[in-house]
Structures are given as structure tokens and as C-alpha cells.
PDB file of C-alpha atoms in Angstrom:
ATOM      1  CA  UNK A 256       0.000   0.000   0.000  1.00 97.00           C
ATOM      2  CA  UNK A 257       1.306   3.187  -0.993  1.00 98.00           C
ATOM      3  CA  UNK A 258       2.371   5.689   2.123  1.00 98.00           C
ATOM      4  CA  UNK A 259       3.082   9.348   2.105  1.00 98.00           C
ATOM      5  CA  UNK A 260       7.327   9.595   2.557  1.00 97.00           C
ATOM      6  CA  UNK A 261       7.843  12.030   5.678  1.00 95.00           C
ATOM      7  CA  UNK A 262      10.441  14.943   5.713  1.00 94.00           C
ATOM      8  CA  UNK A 263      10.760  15.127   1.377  1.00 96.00           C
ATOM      9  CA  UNK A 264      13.662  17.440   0.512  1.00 95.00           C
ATOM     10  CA  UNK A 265      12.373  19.851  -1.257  1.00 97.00           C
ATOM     11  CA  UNK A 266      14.615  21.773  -4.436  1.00 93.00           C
ATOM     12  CA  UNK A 267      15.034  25.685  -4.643  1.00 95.00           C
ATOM     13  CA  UNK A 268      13.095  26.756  -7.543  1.00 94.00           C
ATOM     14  CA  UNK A 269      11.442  23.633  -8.333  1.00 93.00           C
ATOM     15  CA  UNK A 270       7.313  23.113  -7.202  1.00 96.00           C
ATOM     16  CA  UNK A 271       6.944  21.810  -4.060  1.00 97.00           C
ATOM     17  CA  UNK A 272       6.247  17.652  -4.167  1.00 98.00           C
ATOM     18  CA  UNK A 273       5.351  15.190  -2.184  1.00 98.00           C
ATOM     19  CA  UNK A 274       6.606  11.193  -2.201  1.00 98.00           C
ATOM     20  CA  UNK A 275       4.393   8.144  -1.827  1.00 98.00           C
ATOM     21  CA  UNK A 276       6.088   4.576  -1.968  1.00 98.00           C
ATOM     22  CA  UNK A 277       5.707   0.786  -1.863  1.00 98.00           C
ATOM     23  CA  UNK A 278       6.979  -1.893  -2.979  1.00 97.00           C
ATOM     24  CA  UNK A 279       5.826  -1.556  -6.487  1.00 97.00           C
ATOM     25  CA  UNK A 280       5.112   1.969  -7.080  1.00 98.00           C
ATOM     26  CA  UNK A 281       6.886   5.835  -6.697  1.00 97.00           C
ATOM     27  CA  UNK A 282       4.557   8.221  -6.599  1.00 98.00           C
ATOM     28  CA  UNK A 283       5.604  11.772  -6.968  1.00 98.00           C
ATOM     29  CA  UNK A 284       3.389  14.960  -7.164  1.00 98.00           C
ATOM     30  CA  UNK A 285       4.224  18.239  -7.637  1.00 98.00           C
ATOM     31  CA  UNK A 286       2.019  21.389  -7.015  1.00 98.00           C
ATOM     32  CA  UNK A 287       1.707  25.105  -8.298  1.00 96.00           C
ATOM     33  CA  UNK A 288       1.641  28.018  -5.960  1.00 95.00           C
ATOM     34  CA  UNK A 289      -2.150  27.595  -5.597  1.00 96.00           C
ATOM     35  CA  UNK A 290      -1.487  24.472  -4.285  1.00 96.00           C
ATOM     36  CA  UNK A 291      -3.145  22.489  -7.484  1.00 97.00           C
ATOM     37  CA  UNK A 292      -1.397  19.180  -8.860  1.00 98.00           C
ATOM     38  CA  UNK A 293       0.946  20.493 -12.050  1.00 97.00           C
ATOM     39  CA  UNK A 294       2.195  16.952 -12.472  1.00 97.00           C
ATOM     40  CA  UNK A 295       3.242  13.853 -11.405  1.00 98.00           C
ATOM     41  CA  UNK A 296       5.745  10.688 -11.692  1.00 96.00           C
ATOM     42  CA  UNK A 297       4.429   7.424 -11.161  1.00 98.00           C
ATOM     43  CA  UNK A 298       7.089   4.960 -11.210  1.00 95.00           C
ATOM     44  CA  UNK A 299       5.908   1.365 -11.125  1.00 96.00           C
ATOM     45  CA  UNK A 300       6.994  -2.507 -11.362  1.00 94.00           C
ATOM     46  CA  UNK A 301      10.646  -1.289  -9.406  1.00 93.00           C
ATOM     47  CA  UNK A 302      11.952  -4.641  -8.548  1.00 89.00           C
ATOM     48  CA  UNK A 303      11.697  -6.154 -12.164  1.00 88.00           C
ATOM     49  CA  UNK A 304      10.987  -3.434 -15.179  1.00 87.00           C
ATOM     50  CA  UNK A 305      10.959   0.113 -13.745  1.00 91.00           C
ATOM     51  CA  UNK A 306       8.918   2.475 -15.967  1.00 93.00           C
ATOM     52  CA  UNK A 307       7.942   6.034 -15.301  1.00 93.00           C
ATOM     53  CA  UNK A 308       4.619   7.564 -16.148  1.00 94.00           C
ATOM     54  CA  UNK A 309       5.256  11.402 -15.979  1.00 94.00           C
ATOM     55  CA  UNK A 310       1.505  13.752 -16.310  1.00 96.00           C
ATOM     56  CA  UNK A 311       2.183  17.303 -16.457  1.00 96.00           C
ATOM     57  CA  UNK A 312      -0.093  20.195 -17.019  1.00 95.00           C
ATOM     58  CA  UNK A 313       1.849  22.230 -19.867  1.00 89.00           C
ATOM     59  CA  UNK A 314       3.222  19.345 -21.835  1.00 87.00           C
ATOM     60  CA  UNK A 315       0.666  16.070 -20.725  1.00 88.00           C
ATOM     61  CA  UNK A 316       2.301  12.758 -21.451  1.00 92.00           C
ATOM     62  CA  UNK A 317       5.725  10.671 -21.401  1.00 90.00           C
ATOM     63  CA  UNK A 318       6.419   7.255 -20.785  1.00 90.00           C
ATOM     64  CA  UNK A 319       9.707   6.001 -19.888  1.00 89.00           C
ATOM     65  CA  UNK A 320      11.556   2.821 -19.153  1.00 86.00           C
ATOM     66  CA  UNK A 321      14.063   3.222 -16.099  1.00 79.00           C
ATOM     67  CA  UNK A 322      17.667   2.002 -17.162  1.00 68.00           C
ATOM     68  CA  UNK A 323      19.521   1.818 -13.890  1.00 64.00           C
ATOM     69  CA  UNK A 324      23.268   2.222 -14.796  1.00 57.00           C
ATOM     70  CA  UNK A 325      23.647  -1.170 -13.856  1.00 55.00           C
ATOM     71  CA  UNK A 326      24.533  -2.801 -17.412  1.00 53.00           C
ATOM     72  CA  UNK A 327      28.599  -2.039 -17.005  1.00 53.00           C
ATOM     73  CA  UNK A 328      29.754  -4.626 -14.032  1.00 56.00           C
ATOM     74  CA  UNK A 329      32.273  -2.587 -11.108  1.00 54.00           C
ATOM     75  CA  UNK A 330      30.611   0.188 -11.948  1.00 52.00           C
ATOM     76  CA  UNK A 331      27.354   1.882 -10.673  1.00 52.00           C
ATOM     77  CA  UNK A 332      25.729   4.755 -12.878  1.00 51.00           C
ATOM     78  CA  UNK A 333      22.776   7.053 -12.168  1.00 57.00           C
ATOM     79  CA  UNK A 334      19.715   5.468 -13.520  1.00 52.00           C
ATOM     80  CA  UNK A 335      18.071   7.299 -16.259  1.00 51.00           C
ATOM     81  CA  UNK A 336      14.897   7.124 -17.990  1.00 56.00           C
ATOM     82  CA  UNK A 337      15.047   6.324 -21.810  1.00 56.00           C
ATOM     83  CA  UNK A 338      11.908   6.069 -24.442  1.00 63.00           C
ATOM     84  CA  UNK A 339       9.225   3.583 -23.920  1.00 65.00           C
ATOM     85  CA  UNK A 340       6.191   4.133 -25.620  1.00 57.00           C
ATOM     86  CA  UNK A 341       4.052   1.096 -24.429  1.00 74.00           C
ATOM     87  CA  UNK A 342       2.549   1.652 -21.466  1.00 85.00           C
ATOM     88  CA  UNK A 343      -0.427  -1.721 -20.713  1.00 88.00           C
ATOM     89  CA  UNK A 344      -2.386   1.751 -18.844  1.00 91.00           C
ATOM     90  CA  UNK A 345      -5.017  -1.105 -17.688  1.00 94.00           C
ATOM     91  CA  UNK A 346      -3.299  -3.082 -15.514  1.00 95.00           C
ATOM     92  CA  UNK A 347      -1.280  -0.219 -13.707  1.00 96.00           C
ATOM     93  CA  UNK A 348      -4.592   1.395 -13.548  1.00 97.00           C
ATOM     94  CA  UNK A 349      -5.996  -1.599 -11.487  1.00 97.00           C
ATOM     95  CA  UNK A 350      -2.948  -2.213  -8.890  1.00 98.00           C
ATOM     96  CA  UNK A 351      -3.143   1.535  -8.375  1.00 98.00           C
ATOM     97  CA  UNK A 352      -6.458   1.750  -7.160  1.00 98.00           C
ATOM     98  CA  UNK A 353      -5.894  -1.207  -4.763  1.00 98.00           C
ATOM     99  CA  UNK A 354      -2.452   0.167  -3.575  1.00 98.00           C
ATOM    100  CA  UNK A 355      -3.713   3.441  -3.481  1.00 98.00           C
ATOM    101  CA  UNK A 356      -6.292   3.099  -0.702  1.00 97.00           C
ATOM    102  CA  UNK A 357      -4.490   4.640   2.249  1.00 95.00           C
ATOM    103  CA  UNK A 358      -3.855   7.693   0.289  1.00 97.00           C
ATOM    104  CA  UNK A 359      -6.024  11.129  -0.045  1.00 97.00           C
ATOM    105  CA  UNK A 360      -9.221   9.933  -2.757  1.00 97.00           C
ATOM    106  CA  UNK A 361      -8.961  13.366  -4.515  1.00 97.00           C
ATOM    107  CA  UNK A 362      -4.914  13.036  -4.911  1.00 98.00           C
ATOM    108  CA  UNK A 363      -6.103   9.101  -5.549  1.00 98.00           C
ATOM    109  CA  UNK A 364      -8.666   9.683  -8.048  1.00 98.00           C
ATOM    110  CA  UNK A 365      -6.682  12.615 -10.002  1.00 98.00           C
ATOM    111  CA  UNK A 366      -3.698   9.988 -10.334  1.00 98.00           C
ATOM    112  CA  UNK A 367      -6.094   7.134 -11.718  1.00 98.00           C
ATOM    113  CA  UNK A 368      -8.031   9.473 -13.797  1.00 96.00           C
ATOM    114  CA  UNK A 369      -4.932  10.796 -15.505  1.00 96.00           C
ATOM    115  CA  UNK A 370      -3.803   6.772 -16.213  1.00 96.00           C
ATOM    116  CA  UNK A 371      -6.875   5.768 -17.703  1.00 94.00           C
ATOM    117  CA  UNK A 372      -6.892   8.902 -20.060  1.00 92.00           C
ATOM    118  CA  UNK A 373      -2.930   8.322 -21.041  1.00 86.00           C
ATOM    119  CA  UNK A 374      -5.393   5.425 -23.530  1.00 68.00           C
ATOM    120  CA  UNK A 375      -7.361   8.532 -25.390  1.00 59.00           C
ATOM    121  CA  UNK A 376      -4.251  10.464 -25.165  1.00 58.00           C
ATOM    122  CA  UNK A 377      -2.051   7.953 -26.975  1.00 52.00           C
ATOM    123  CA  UNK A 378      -1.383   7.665 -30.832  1.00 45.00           C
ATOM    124  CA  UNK A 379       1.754   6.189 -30.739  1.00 42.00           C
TER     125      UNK A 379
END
């Protein structure tokens, strides 16, 4: 089940976010002065396939796989996300709403909303 991270550093000049983690997901959401979402990061499947879903107000949509620097043995890189268009919106859609649960609904609801419409959103 997702939890809210406590004590999040928060970056000069960036919007202020919050962290919510389990075992399977990252959830990161950022907010405008007025205190309204202006985007998000939802990283899932982190043990096996990392991908990153990122929603953001002025630009909507990326998907991305996470490479983690790990591919050249003795020697440990910063992982970094690379193109990955397919994104099975469905099934994340599904083991968000049950992990989500202990979370805020509207911050719940906004999240799952914005998954299910990545579908409409998608012509790749």
C-alpha cells in the first residue's frame, strides 16, 4: 500500500512535491503556488521493469523505461529514464487503485483518472 514519505527534501526553484512509496510503485506529485497538482511521476513494477509515467499540465504525457546504470559490471551509474512508448495503462490502472487506498481519494482519483486517459491520449 502506498504511504506518504515524511520529511521530502524539497529543491530551490522547483514546485513543491510530495513522495508516496511501496513496494511496487513511486509516486511523486508536484504542485503550483495555488497548491493544485501540475504533475506527477508514477514509477511502477521497481523490482523487475521500472517504468515512469510522468503527467504534467503544460506538456501532458511521457512514458519512460528506467535504465539503472547497472549494465557495465564494477561500476554503478545514475539510472536514467530512456523512451518507452508502451505503457499496458489497464493493468497499472488496477494495482493503483488497490495500492492506493491509504492515500487522499482526490490526490487518488486525479492519479487514476490521468492513467486511464494516457489510452485517449495515446497515438503512438
Amino acid at each position: 500500500m502506498l504511504k506518504e514519505l515524511n520529511n521530502v527534501t524539497q529543491i530551490q526553484g522547483e514546485p513543491r512535491r510530495r513522495w508516496f512509496a511501496d513496494e511496487f510503485f513511486d509516486l511523486i506529485v508536484w504542485y503550483d503556488d495555488k497548491n493544485e497538482i501540475s504533475g506527477f511521476q508514477l514509477c511502477y513494477n521497481k523490482e523487475d521493469d521500472e517504468h515512469a509515467l510522468t503527467w504534467k499540465r503544460k506538456s501532458s504525457y511521457t512514458h519512460h523505461r528506467v535504465d539503472d546504470g547497472e549494465s557495465k559490471p564494477h561500476r554503478k551509474a545514475t539510472p536514467v529514464l530512456v523512451a518507452d512508448g508502451m505503457f499496458n495503462h489497464k493493468s497499472v490502472a488496477e494495482r493503483f487503485s488497490r495500492e492506493s487506498k491509504n492515500i487522499e481519494q482526490a490526490l487518488s482519483e486525479f492519479v487514476l483518472e490521468k492513467i486511464l486517459q494516457y489510452e485517449i491520449s495515446d497515438d503512438r
